[in-house]
Amino acid sequence: MARKKASGGRKLEGWKAKSWFKVYAPEFLGKQLIGEIVSSNPENIPGRVMTVSLGELIQDYSKMNVRASFKINEVAGDAAYTQFHGHEMAKEFVRAMVKRRATRIDSTLTVKPLGSAREIQVTVTAFTISHARLSQAQEIRATMVKTIEDFAKEADFESFTSAMLKGELSKKMFEVCKPIFPVKRIEVIKSESVSSAADRAAALRK
């Protein structure tokens, strides 16, 4: 019995040694509080990823089917600050947008926003109103890719990410693609922030 009590005491002491840290979104999203984590050592917190509802974060009901992830990169006191890590639209929601006799057009590309040390891998999908011919689908795909690449050349990382998450980038693509063939919707269904090729090469040399 004495051993059991001692063991329980150690567990309680270990829990008491842990502290709560408030986690905040990046500055371009208003540094909003997105959650809390517990840790016994602040040095173990950087690198952790927190995922939240994008709709709740930006107060947009149309984005409730999207989850956004943020990676902690700095701890100061009891505050943990993050950088954008990625987002993904619910797969079941994406499947529901594919209607009978319509065409789904996908493309995945990696871009490096203006002046950024990080790249973003983006998956974009267009949903047509009716069946599109192969040549039309190819032109829509090429137009979406060009629109994203051109925008990345003009926007820094925060501006690019904000436009992507809030639907502004999707609207740009919709406007230039609809003259090609009737498009019902265009969405950036997934993204991930990745290290640049130069950074990855430097890391391998170490």
JSON list of C-alpha atoms in Angstrom, two decimals:
[
{"chain": "A", "resi": 1, "resn": "MET", "atom": "CA", "xyz": [0.00, 0.00, 0.00]},
{"chain": "A", "resi": 2, "resn": "ALA", "atom": "CA", "xyz": [2.81, 2.41, 0.91]},
{"chain": "A", "resi": 3, "resn": "ARG", "atom": "CA", "xyz": [4.41, 1.87, -2.51]},
{"chain": "A", "resi": 4, "resn": "LYS", "atom": "CA", "xyz": [1.13, 2.68, -4.29]},
{"chain": "A", "resi": 5, "resn": "LYS", "atom": "CA", "xyz": [0.77, 5.93, -2.36]},
{"chain": "A", "resi": 6, "resn": "ALA", "atom": "CA", "xyz": [4.33, 6.92, -3.17]},
{"chain": "A", "resi": 7, "resn": "SER", "atom": "CA", "xyz": [3.76, 6.19, -6.87]},
{"chain": "A", "resi": 8, "resn": "GLY", "atom": "CA", "xyz": [0.60, 8.29, -6.90]},
{"chain": "A", "resi": 9, "resn": "GLY", "atom": "CA", "xyz": [2.46, 11.11, -5.19]},
{"chain": "A", "resi": 10, "resn": "ARG", "atom": "CA", "xyz": [5.14, 11.12, -7.87]},
{"chain": "A", "resi": 11, "resn": "LYS", "atom": "CA", "xyz": [2.50, 11.29, -10.60]},
{"chain": "A", "resi": 12, "resn": "LEU", "atom": "CA", "xyz": [0.82, 14.21, -8.88]},
{"chain": "A", "resi": 13, "resn": "GLU", "atom": "CA", "xyz": [4.12, 16.02, -8.45]},
{"chain": "A", "resi": 14, "resn": "GLY", "atom": "CA", "xyz": [4.92, 15.47, -12.14]},
{"chain": "A", "resi": 15, "resn": "TRP", "atom": "CA", "xyz": [1.59, 16.97, -13.19]},
{"chain": "A", "resi": 16, "resn": "LYS", "atom": "CA", "xyz": [2.05, 19.96, -10.88]},
{"chain": "A", "resi": 17, "resn": "ALA", "atom": "CA", "xyz": [5.44, 20.58, -12.49]},
{"chain": "A", "resi": 18, "resn": "LYS", "atom": "CA", "xyz": [3.75, 21.18, -15.85]},
{"chain": "A", "resi": 19, "resn": "SER", "atom": "CA", "xyz": [2.59, 24.63, -16.94]},
{"chain": "A", "resi": 20, "resn": "TRP", "atom": "CA", "xyz": [-0.10, 25.84, -19.35]},
{"chain": "A", "resi": 21, "resn": "PHE", "atom": "CA", "xyz": [0.88, 27.93, -22.36]},
{"chain": "A", "resi": 22, "resn": "LYS", "atom": "CA", "xyz": [-1.49, 30.01, -24.46]},
{"chain": "A", "resi": 23, "resn": "VAL", "atom": "CA", "xyz": [-1.10, 29.47, -28.21]},
{"chain": "A", "resi": 24, "resn": "TYR", "atom": "CA", "xyz": [-1.63, 32.35, -30.64]},
{"chain": "A", "resi": 25, "resn": "ALA", "atom": "CA", "xyz": [-2.25, 32.52, -34.40]},
{"chain": "A", "resi": 26, "resn": "PRO", "atom": "CA", "xyz": [0.22, 34.41, -36.63]},
{"chain": "A", "resi": 27, "resn": "GLU", "atom": "CA", "xyz": [0.07, 38.20, -36.78]},
{"chain": "A", "resi": 28, "resn": "PHE", "atom": "CA", "xyz": [-1.62, 38.25, -40.22]},
{"chain": "A", "resi": 29, "resn": "LEU", "atom": "CA", "xyz": [-4.56, 36.46, -38.56]},
{"chain": "A", "resi": 30, "resn": "GLY", "atom": "CA", "xyz": [-4.70, 38.91, -35.68]},
{"chain": "A", "resi": 31, "resn": "LYS", "atom": "CA", "xyz": [-2.62, 36.90, -33.18]},
{"chain": "A", "resi": 32, "resn": "GLN", "atom": "CA", "xyz": [-5.85, 35.38, -31.91]},
{"chain": "A", "resi": 33, "resn": "LEU", "atom": "CA", "xyz": [-5.79, 32.85, -29.08]},
{"chain": "A", "resi": 34, "resn": "ILE", "atom": "CA", "xyz": [-6.29, 29.45, -30.72]},
{"chain": "A", "resi": 35, "resn": "GLY", "atom": "CA", "xyz": [-5.77, 27.13, -27.76]},
{"chain": "A", "resi": 36, "resn": "GLU", "atom": "CA", "xyz": [-3.59, 26.06, -24.86]},
{"chain": "A", "resi": 37, "resn": "ILE", "atom": "CA", "xyz": [-1.00, 23.34, -24.37]},
{"chain": "A", "resi": 38, "resn": "VAL", "atom": "CA", "xyz": [0.70, 21.94, -21.30]},
{"chain": "A", "resi": 39, "resn": "SER", "atom": "CA", "xyz": [4.41, 21.25, -20.88]},
{"chain": "A", "resi": 40, "resn": "SER", "atom": "CA", "xyz": [6.98, 20.88, -18.14]},
{"chain": "A", "resi": 41, "resn": "ASN", "atom": "CA", "xyz": [9.67, 22.50, -20.29]},
{"chain": "A", "resi": 42, "resn": "PRO", "atom": "CA", "xyz": [9.14, 25.49, -22.63]},
{"chain": "A", "resi": 43, "resn": "GLU", "atom": "CA", "xyz": [12.04, 24.27, -24.77]},
{"chain": "A", "resi": 44, "resn": "ASN", "atom": "CA", "xyz": [9.96, 21.25, -25.79]},
{"chain": "A", "resi": 45, "resn": "ILE", "atom": "CA", "xyz": [7.12, 23.37, -27.21]},
{"chain": "A", "resi": 46, "resn": "PRO", "atom": "CA", "xyz": [8.56, 24.76, -30.51]},
{"chain": "A", "resi": 47, "resn": "GLY", "atom": "CA", "xyz": [7.69, 22.44, -33.38]},
{"chain": "A", "resi": 48, "resn": "ARG", "atom": "CA", "xyz": [4.34, 21.35, -31.99]},
{"chain": "A", "resi": 49, "resn": "VAL", "atom": "CA", "xyz": [1.40, 21.76, -34.36]},
{"chain": "A", "resi": 50, "resn": "MET", "atom": "CA", "xyz": [-2.09, 22.92, -33.40]},
{"chain": "A", "resi": 51, "resn": "THR", "atom": "CA", "xyz": [-5.08, 22.43, -35.73]},
{"chain": "A", "resi": 52, "resn": "VAL", "atom": "CA", "xyz": [-8.23, 24.54, -35.50]},
{"chain": "A", "resi": 53, "resn": "SER", "atom": "CA", "xyz": [-11.39, 25.31, -37.45]},
{"chain": "A", "resi": 54, "resn": "LEU", "atom": "CA", "xyz": [-10.62, 27.98, -40.05]},
{"chain": "A", "resi": 55, "resn": "GLY", "atom": "CA", "xyz": [-14.25, 29.11, -40.04]},
{"chain": "A", "resi": 56, "resn": "GLU", "atom": "CA", "xyz": [-14.14, 29.87, -36.32]},
{"chain": "A", "resi": 57, "resn": "LEU", "atom": "CA", "xyz": [-10.75, 31.54, -36.59]},
{"chain": "A", "resi": 58, "resn": "ILE", "atom": "CA", "xyz": [-11.72, 34.03, -39.31]},
{"chain": "A", "resi": 59, "resn": "GLN", "atom": "CA", "xyz": [-15.42, 34.17, -38.39]},
{"chain": "A", "resi": 60, "resn": "ASP", "atom": "CA", "xyz": [-16.55, 32.88, -41.80]},
{"chain": "A", "resi": 61, "resn": "TYR", "atom": "CA", "xyz": [-19.27, 30.21, -41.72]},
{"chain": "A", "resi": 62, "resn": "SER", "atom": "CA", "xyz": [-18.46, 29.11, -45.29]},
{"chain": "A", "resi": 63, "resn": "LYS", "atom": "CA", "xyz": [-15.03, 27.93, -44.06]},
{"chain": "A", "resi": 64, "resn": "MET", "atom": "CA", "xyz": [-16.33, 25.64, -41.29]},
{"chain": "A", "resi": 65, "resn": "ASN", "atom": "CA", "xyz": [-15.34, 22.60, -43.39]},
{"chain": "A", "resi": 66, "resn": "VAL", "atom": "CA", "xyz": [-11.69, 23.69, -43.42]},
{"chain": "A", "resi": 67, "resn": "ARG", "atom": "CA", "xyz": [-9.06, 22.88, -40.79]},
{"chain": "A", "resi": 68, "resn": "ALA", "atom": "CA", "xyz": [-5.97, 25.09, -40.49]},
{"chain": "A", "resi": 69, "resn": "SER", "atom": "CA", "xyz": [-2.71, 24.05, -38.81]},
{"chain": "A", "resi": 70, "resn": "PHE", "atom": "CA", "xyz": [-0.16, 26.25, -37.09]},
{"chain": "A", "resi": 71, "resn": "LYS", "atom": "CA", "xyz": [3.34, 25.29, -35.91]},
{"chain": "A", "resi": 72, "resn": "ILE", "atom": "CA", "xyz": [4.75, 26.84, -32.75]},
{"chain": "A", "resi": 73, "resn": "ASN", "atom": "CA", "xyz": [8.03, 28.62, -33.49]},
{"chain": "A", "resi": 74, "resn": "GLU", "atom": "CA", "xyz": [8.52, 30.86, -30.44]},
{"chain": "A", "resi": 75, "resn": "VAL", "atom": "CA", "xyz": [7.76, 30.82, -26.71]},
{"chain": "A", "resi": 76, "resn": "ALA", "atom": "CA", "xyz": [7.84, 33.91, -24.51]},
{"chain": "A", "resi": 77, "resn": "GLY", "atom": "CA", "xyz": [6.70, 33.56, -20.91]},
{"chain": "A", "resi": 78, "resn": "ASP", "atom": "CA", "xyz": [3.43, 31.63, -20.97]},
{"chain": "A", "resi": 79, "resn": "ALA", "atom": "CA", "xyz": [2.71, 32.58, -24.60]},
{"chain": "A", "resi": 80, "resn": "ALA", "atom": "CA", "xyz": [3.46, 30.37, -27.61]},
{"chain": "A", "resi": 81, "resn": "TYR", "atom": "CA", "xyz": [3.49, 32.01, -31.05]},
{"chain": "A", "resi": 82, "resn": "THR", "atom": "CA", "xyz": [2.95, 30.18, -34.31]},
{"chain": "A", "resi": 83, "resn": "GLN", "atom": "CA", "xyz": [3.55, 30.29, -38.04]},
{"chain": "A", "resi": 84, "resn": "PHE", "atom": "CA", "xyz": [1.19, 28.95, -40.70]},
{"chain": "A", "resi": 85, "resn": "HIS", "atom": "CA", "xyz": [1.72, 25.23, -41.33]},
{"chain": "A", "resi": 86, "resn": "GLY", "atom": "CA", "xyz": [-1.07, 24.23, -43.71]},
{"chain": "A", "resi": 87, "resn": "HIS", "atom": "CA", "xyz": [-4.78, 23.72, -44.26]},
{"chain": "A", "resi": 88, "resn": "GLU", "atom": "CA", "xyz": [-7.12, 21.09, -45.66]},
{"chain": "A", "resi": 89, "resn": "MET", "atom": "CA", "xyz": [-10.75, 21.05, -46.73]},
{"chain": "A", "resi": 90, "resn": "ALA", "atom": "CA", "xyz": [-12.78, 18.10, -45.43]},
{"chain": "A", "resi": 91, "resn": "LYS", "atom": "CA", "xyz": [-12.56, 15.25, -47.96]},
{"chain": "A", "resi": 92, "resn": "GLU", "atom": "CA", "xyz": [-16.26, 14.44, -47.71]},
{"chain": "A", "resi": 93, "resn": "PHE", "atom": "CA", "xyz": [-17.11, 18.07, -48.52]},
{"chain": "A", "resi": 94, "resn": "VAL", "atom": "CA", "xyz": [-14.85, 17.98, -51.59]},
{"chain": "A", "resi": 95, "resn": "ARG", "atom": "CA", "xyz": [-16.44, 14.73, -52.79]},
{"chain": "A", "resi": 96, "resn": "ALA", "atom": "CA", "xyz": [-19.91, 16.25, -52.38]},
{"chain": "A", "resi": 97, "resn": "MET", "atom": "CA", "xyz": [-18.99, 19.07, -54.77]},
{"chain": "A", "resi": 98, "resn": "VAL", "atom": "CA", "xyz": [-18.40, 16.63, -57.63]},
{"chain": "A", "resi": 99, "resn": "LYS", "atom": "CA", "xyz": [-21.73, 16.41, -59.41]},
{"chain": "A", "resi": 100, "resn": "ARG", "atom": "CA", "xyz": [-22.83, 13.89, -62.03]},
{"chain": "A", "resi": 101, "resn": "ARG", "atom": "CA", "xyz": [-21.65, 14.69, -65.58]},
{"chain": "A", "resi": 102, "resn": "ALA", "atom": "CA", "xyz": [-19.38, 17.43, -64.21]},
{"chain": "A", "resi": 103, "resn": "THR", "atom": "CA", "xyz": [-15.58, 17.49, -64.40]},
{"chain": "A", "resi": 104, "resn": "ARG", "atom": "CA", "xyz": [-13.16, 17.79, -61.50]},
{"chain": "A", "resi": 105, "resn": "ILE", "atom": "CA", "xyz": [-9.83, 19.40, -62.41]},
{"chain": "A", "resi": 106, "resn": "ASP", "atom": "CA", "xyz": [-6.92, 19.12, -59.93]},
{"chain": "A", "resi": 107, "resn": "SER", "atom": "CA", "xyz": [-3.42, 20.51, -59.83]},
{"chain": "A", "resi": 108, "resn": "THR", "atom": "CA", "xyz": [-0.68, 20.54, -57.20]},
{"chain": "A", "resi": 109, "resn": "LEU", "atom": "CA", "xyz": [2.22, 22.97, -57.34]},
{"chain": "A", "resi": 110, "resn": "THR", "atom": "CA", "xyz": [4.81, 24.55, -55.07]},
{"chain": "A", "resi": 111, "resn": "VAL", "atom": "CA", "xyz": [5.36, 28.30, -55.04]},
{"chain": "A", "resi": 112, "resn": "LYS", "atom": "CA", "xyz": [7.69, 30.62, -53.16]},
{"chain": "A", "resi": 113, "resn": "PRO", "atom": "CA", "xyz": [5.95, 33.89, -52.21]},
{"chain": "A", "resi": 114, "resn": "LEU", "atom": "CA", "xyz": [7.78, 37.17, -52.70]},
{"chain": "A", "resi": 115, "resn": "GLY", "atom": "CA", "xyz": [10.77, 37.52, -50.36]},
{"chain": "A", "resi": 116, "resn": "SER", "atom": "CA", "xyz": [9.89, 34.36, -48.43]},
{"chain": "A", "resi": 117, "resn": "ALA", "atom": "CA", "xyz": [12.32, 31.77, -47.12]},
{"chain": "A", "resi": 118, "resn": "ARG", "atom": "CA", "xyz": [9.49, 29.23, -47.12]},
{"chain": "A", "resi": 119, "resn": "GLU", "atom": "CA", "xyz": [7.56, 27.63, -49.95]},
{"chain": "A", "resi": 120, "resn": "ILE", "atom": "CA", "xyz": [3.90, 26.61, -50.03]},
{"chain": "A", "resi": 121, "resn": "GLN", "atom": "CA", "xyz": [2.67, 23.44, -51.68]},
{"chain": "A", "resi": 122, "resn": "VAL", "atom": "CA", "xyz": [-0.83, 24.12, -52.97]},
{"chain": "A", "resi": 123, "resn": "THR", "atom": "CA", "xyz": [-3.53, 21.76, -54.24]},
{"chain": "A", "resi": 124, "resn": "VAL", "atom": "CA", "xyz": [-6.25, 23.53, -56.22]},
{"chain": "A", "resi": 125, "resn": "THR", "atom": "CA", "xyz": [-9.45, 22.01, -57.62]},
{"chain": "A", "resi": 126, "resn": "ALA", "atom": "CA", "xyz": [-11.98, 23.31, -60.13]},
{"chain": "A", "resi": 127, "resn": "PHE", "atom": "CA", "xyz": [-15.50, 21.93, -60.42]},
{"chain": "A", "resi": 128, "resn": "THR", "atom": "CA", "xyz": [-17.28, 22.50, -63.73]},
{"chain": "A", "resi": 129, "resn": "ILE", "atom": "CA", "xyz": [-21.04, 22.79, -64.19]},
{"chain": "A", "resi": 130, "resn": "SER", "atom": "CA", "xyz": [-21.11, 20.15, -66.93]},
{"chain": "A", "resi": 131, "resn": "HIS", "atom": "CA", "xyz": [-18.67, 17.79, -68.59]},
{"chain": "A", "resi": 132, "resn": "ALA", "atom": "CA", "xyz": [-15.63, 19.57, -70.02]},
{"chain": "A", "resi": 133, "resn": "ARG", "atom": "CA", "xyz": [-13.56, 18.33, -72.93]},
{"chain": "A", "resi": 134, "resn": "LEU", "atom": "CA", "xyz": [-9.96, 17.32, -72.27]},
{"chain": "A", "resi": 135, "resn": "SER", "atom": "CA", "xyz": [-8.60, 20.43, -74.00]},
{"chain": "A", "resi": 136, "resn": "GLN", "atom": "CA", "xyz": [-10.86, 22.67, -71.89]},
{"chain": "A", "resi": 137, "resn": "ALA", "atom": "CA", "xyz": [-9.81, 20.93, -68.67]},
{"chain": "A", "resi": 138, "resn": "GLN", "atom": "CA", "xyz": [-6.15, 21.32, -69.62]},
{"chain": "A", "resi": 139, "resn": "GLU", "atom": "CA", "xyz": [-6.61, 25.03, -70.30]},
{"chain": "A", "resi": 140, "resn": "ILE", "atom": "CA", "xyz": [-8.40, 25.55, -66.98]},
{"chain": "A", "resi": 141, "resn": "ARG", "atom": "CA", "xyz": [-5.62, 23.69, -65.14]},
{"chain": "A", "resi": 142, "resn": "ALA", "atom": "CA", "xyz": [-2.90, 25.75, -66.83]},
{"chain": "A", "resi": 143, "resn": "THR", "atom": "CA", "xyz": [-4.77, 28.98, -66.09]},
{"chain": "A", "resi": 144, "resn": "MET", "atom": "CA", "xyz": [-5.17, 28.11, -62.40]},
{"chain": "A", "resi": 145, "resn": "VAL", "atom": "CA", "xyz": [-1.46, 27.32, -62.10]},
{"chain": "A", "resi": 146, "resn": "LYS", "atom": "CA", "xyz": [-0.43, 30.54, -63.84]},
{"chain": "A", "resi": 147, "resn": "THR", "atom": "CA", "xyz": [-2.75, 32.62, -61.63]},
{"chain": "A", "resi": 148, "resn": "ILE", "atom": "CA", "xyz": [-1.26, 31.14, -58.46]},
{"chain": "A", "resi": 149, "resn": "GLU", "atom": "CA", "xyz": [2.33, 31.52, -59.69]},
{"chain": "A", "resi": 150, "resn": "ASP", "atom": "CA", "xyz": [1.77, 35.12, -60.79]},
{"chain": "A", "resi": 151, "resn": "PHE", "atom": "CA", "xyz": [0.15, 36.03, -57.47]},
{"chain": "A", "resi": 152, "resn": "ALA", "atom": "CA", "xyz": [3.03, 34.44, -55.51]},
{"chain": "A", "resi": 153, "resn": "LYS", "atom": "CA", "xyz": [5.48, 36.69, -57.38]},
{"chain": "A", "resi": 154, "resn": "GLU", "atom": "CA", "xyz": [3.64, 39.78, -56.11]},
{"chain": "A", "resi": 155, "resn": "ALA", "atom": "CA", "xyz": [2.56, 38.75, -52.58]},
{"chain": "A", "resi": 156, "resn": "ASP", "atom": "CA", "xyz": [4.71, 38.01, -49.53]},
{"chain": "A", "resi": 157, "resn": "PHE", "atom": "CA", "xyz": [4.12, 34.86, -47.48]},
{"chain": "A", "resi": 158, "resn": "GLU", "atom": "CA", "xyz": [1.52, 36.40, -45.16]},
{"chain": "A", "resi": 159, "resn": "SER", "atom": "CA", "xyz": [-0.41, 38.11, -47.97]},
{"chain": "A", "resi": 160, "resn": "PHE", "atom": "CA", "xyz": [-0.40, 34.97, -50.10]},
{"chain": "A", "resi": 161, "resn": "THR", "atom": "CA", "xyz": [-1.54, 32.77, -47.22]},
{"chain": "A", "resi": 162, "resn": "SER", "atom": "CA", "xyz": [-4.24, 35.22, -46.14]},
{"chain": "A", "resi": 163, "resn": "ALA", "atom": "CA", "xyz": [-5.65, 35.44, -49.69]},
{"chain": "A", "resi": 164, "resn": "MET", "atom": "CA", "xyz": [-5.58, 31.66, -49.98]},
{"chain": "A", "resi": 165, "resn": "LEU", "atom": "CA", "xyz": [-7.34, 31.00, -46.67]},
{"chain": "A", "resi": 166, "resn": "LYS", "atom": "CA", "xyz": [-9.98, 33.70, -47.08]},
{"chain": "A", "resi": 167, "resn": "GLY", "atom": "CA", "xyz": [-10.95, 32.70, -50.62]},
{"chain": "A", "resi": 168, "resn": "GLU", "atom": "CA", "xyz": [-9.54, 35.73, -52.43]},
{"chain": "A", "resi": 169, "resn": "LEU", "atom": "CA", "xyz": [-7.14, 33.59, -54.47]},
{"chain": "A", "resi": 170, "resn": "SER", "atom": "CA", "xyz": [-9.99, 31.24, -55.44]},
{"chain": "A", "resi": 171, "resn": "LYS", "atom": "CA", "xyz": [-12.01, 34.22, -56.70]},
{"chain": "A", "resi": 172, "resn": "LYS", "atom": "CA", "xyz": [-9.09, 35.36, -58.87]},
{"chain": "A", "resi": 173, "resn": "MET", "atom": "CA", "xyz": [-8.89, 31.93, -60.47]},
{"chain": "A", "resi": 174, "resn": "PHE", "atom": "CA", "xyz": [-12.66, 31.72, -60.93]},
{"chain": "A", "resi": 175, "resn": "GLU", "atom": "CA", "xyz": [-12.77, 35.04, -62.80]},
{"chain": "A", "resi": 176, "resn": "VAL", "atom": "CA", "xyz": [-10.09, 34.05, -65.32]},
{"chain": "A", "resi": 177, "resn": "CYS", "atom": "CA", "xyz": [-11.27, 30.45, -65.77]},
{"chain": "A", "resi": 178, "resn": "LYS", "atom": "CA", "xyz": [-15.01, 30.96, -66.30]},
{"chain": "A", "resi": 179, "resn": "PRO", "atom": "CA", "xyz": [-14.59, 32.34, -69.87]},
{"chain": "A", "resi": 180, "resn": "ILE", "atom": "CA", "xyz": [-12.87, 29.06, -70.82]},
{"chain": "A", "resi": 181, "resn": "PHE", "atom": "CA", "xyz": [-15.75, 26.83, -69.68]},
{"chain": "A", "resi": 182, "resn": "PRO", "atom": "CA", "xyz": [-18.63, 27.22, -67.18]},
{"chain": "A", "resi": 183, "resn": "VAL", "atom": "CA", "xyz": [-17.06, 26.64, -63.75]},
{"chain": "A", "resi": 184, "resn": "LYS", "atom": "CA", "xyz": [-19.16, 26.17, -60.64]},
{"chain": "A", "resi": 185, "resn": "ARG", "atom": "CA", "xyz": [-16.39, 26.58, -58.08]},
{"chain": "A", "resi": 186, "resn": "ILE", "atom": "CA", "xyz": [-12.63, 26.70, -57.62]},
{"chain": "A", "resi": 187, "resn": "GLU", "atom": "CA", "xyz": [-11.05, 25.94, -54.25]},
{"chain": "A", "resi": 188, "resn": "VAL", "atom": "CA", "xyz": [-7.57, 25.62, -52.81]},
{"chain": "A", "resi": 189, "resn": "ILE", "atom": "CA", "xyz": [-8.44, 22.39, -51.02]},
{"chain": "A", "resi": 190, "resn": "LYS", "atom": "CA", "xyz": [-5.06, 21.81, -49.36]},
{"chain": "A", "resi": 191, "resn": "SER", "atom": "CA", "xyz": [-1.78, 23.54, -48.63]},
{"chain": "A", "resi": 192, "resn": "GLU", "atom": "CA", "xyz": [1.40, 22.93, -46.68]},
{"chain": "A", "resi": 193, "resn": "SER", "atom": "CA", "xyz": [4.23, 25.26, -45.76]},
{"chain": "A", "resi": 194, "resn": "VAL", "atom": "CA", "xyz": [7.56, 23.64, -46.59]},
{"chain": "A", "resi": 195, "resn": "SER", "atom": "CA", "xyz": [11.22, 24.60, -46.37]},
{"chain": "A", "resi": 196, "resn": "SER", "atom": "CA", "xyz": [12.68, 26.02, -49.55]},
{"chain": "A", "resi": 197, "resn": "ALA", "atom": "CA", "xyz": [14.87, 23.80, -51.73]},
{"chain": "A", "resi": 198, "resn": "ALA", "atom": "CA", "xyz": [17.93, 25.85, -50.70]},
{"chain": "A", "resi": 199, "resn": "ASP", "atom": "CA", "xyz": [17.14, 25.36, -47.00]},
{"chain": "A", "resi": 200, "resn": "ARG", "atom": "CA", "xyz": [16.65, 21.61, -47.48]},
{"chain": "A", "resi": 201, "resn": "ALA", "atom": "CA", "xyz": [19.97, 21.34, -49.31]},
{"chain": "A", "resi": 202, "resn": "ALA", "atom": "CA", "xyz": [21.73, 23.31, -46.56]},
{"chain": "A", "resi": 203, "resn": "ALA", "atom": "CA", "xyz": [20.25, 21.03, -43.91]},
{"chain": "A", "resi": 204, "resn": "LEU", "atom": "CA", "xyz": [21.53, 17.95, -45.74]},
{"chain": "A", "resi": 205, "resn": "ARG", "atom": "CA", "xyz": [25.06, 19.40, -45.87]},
{"chain": "A", "resi": 206, "resn": "LYS", "atom": "CA", "xyz": [25.21, 19.82, -42.09]}
]
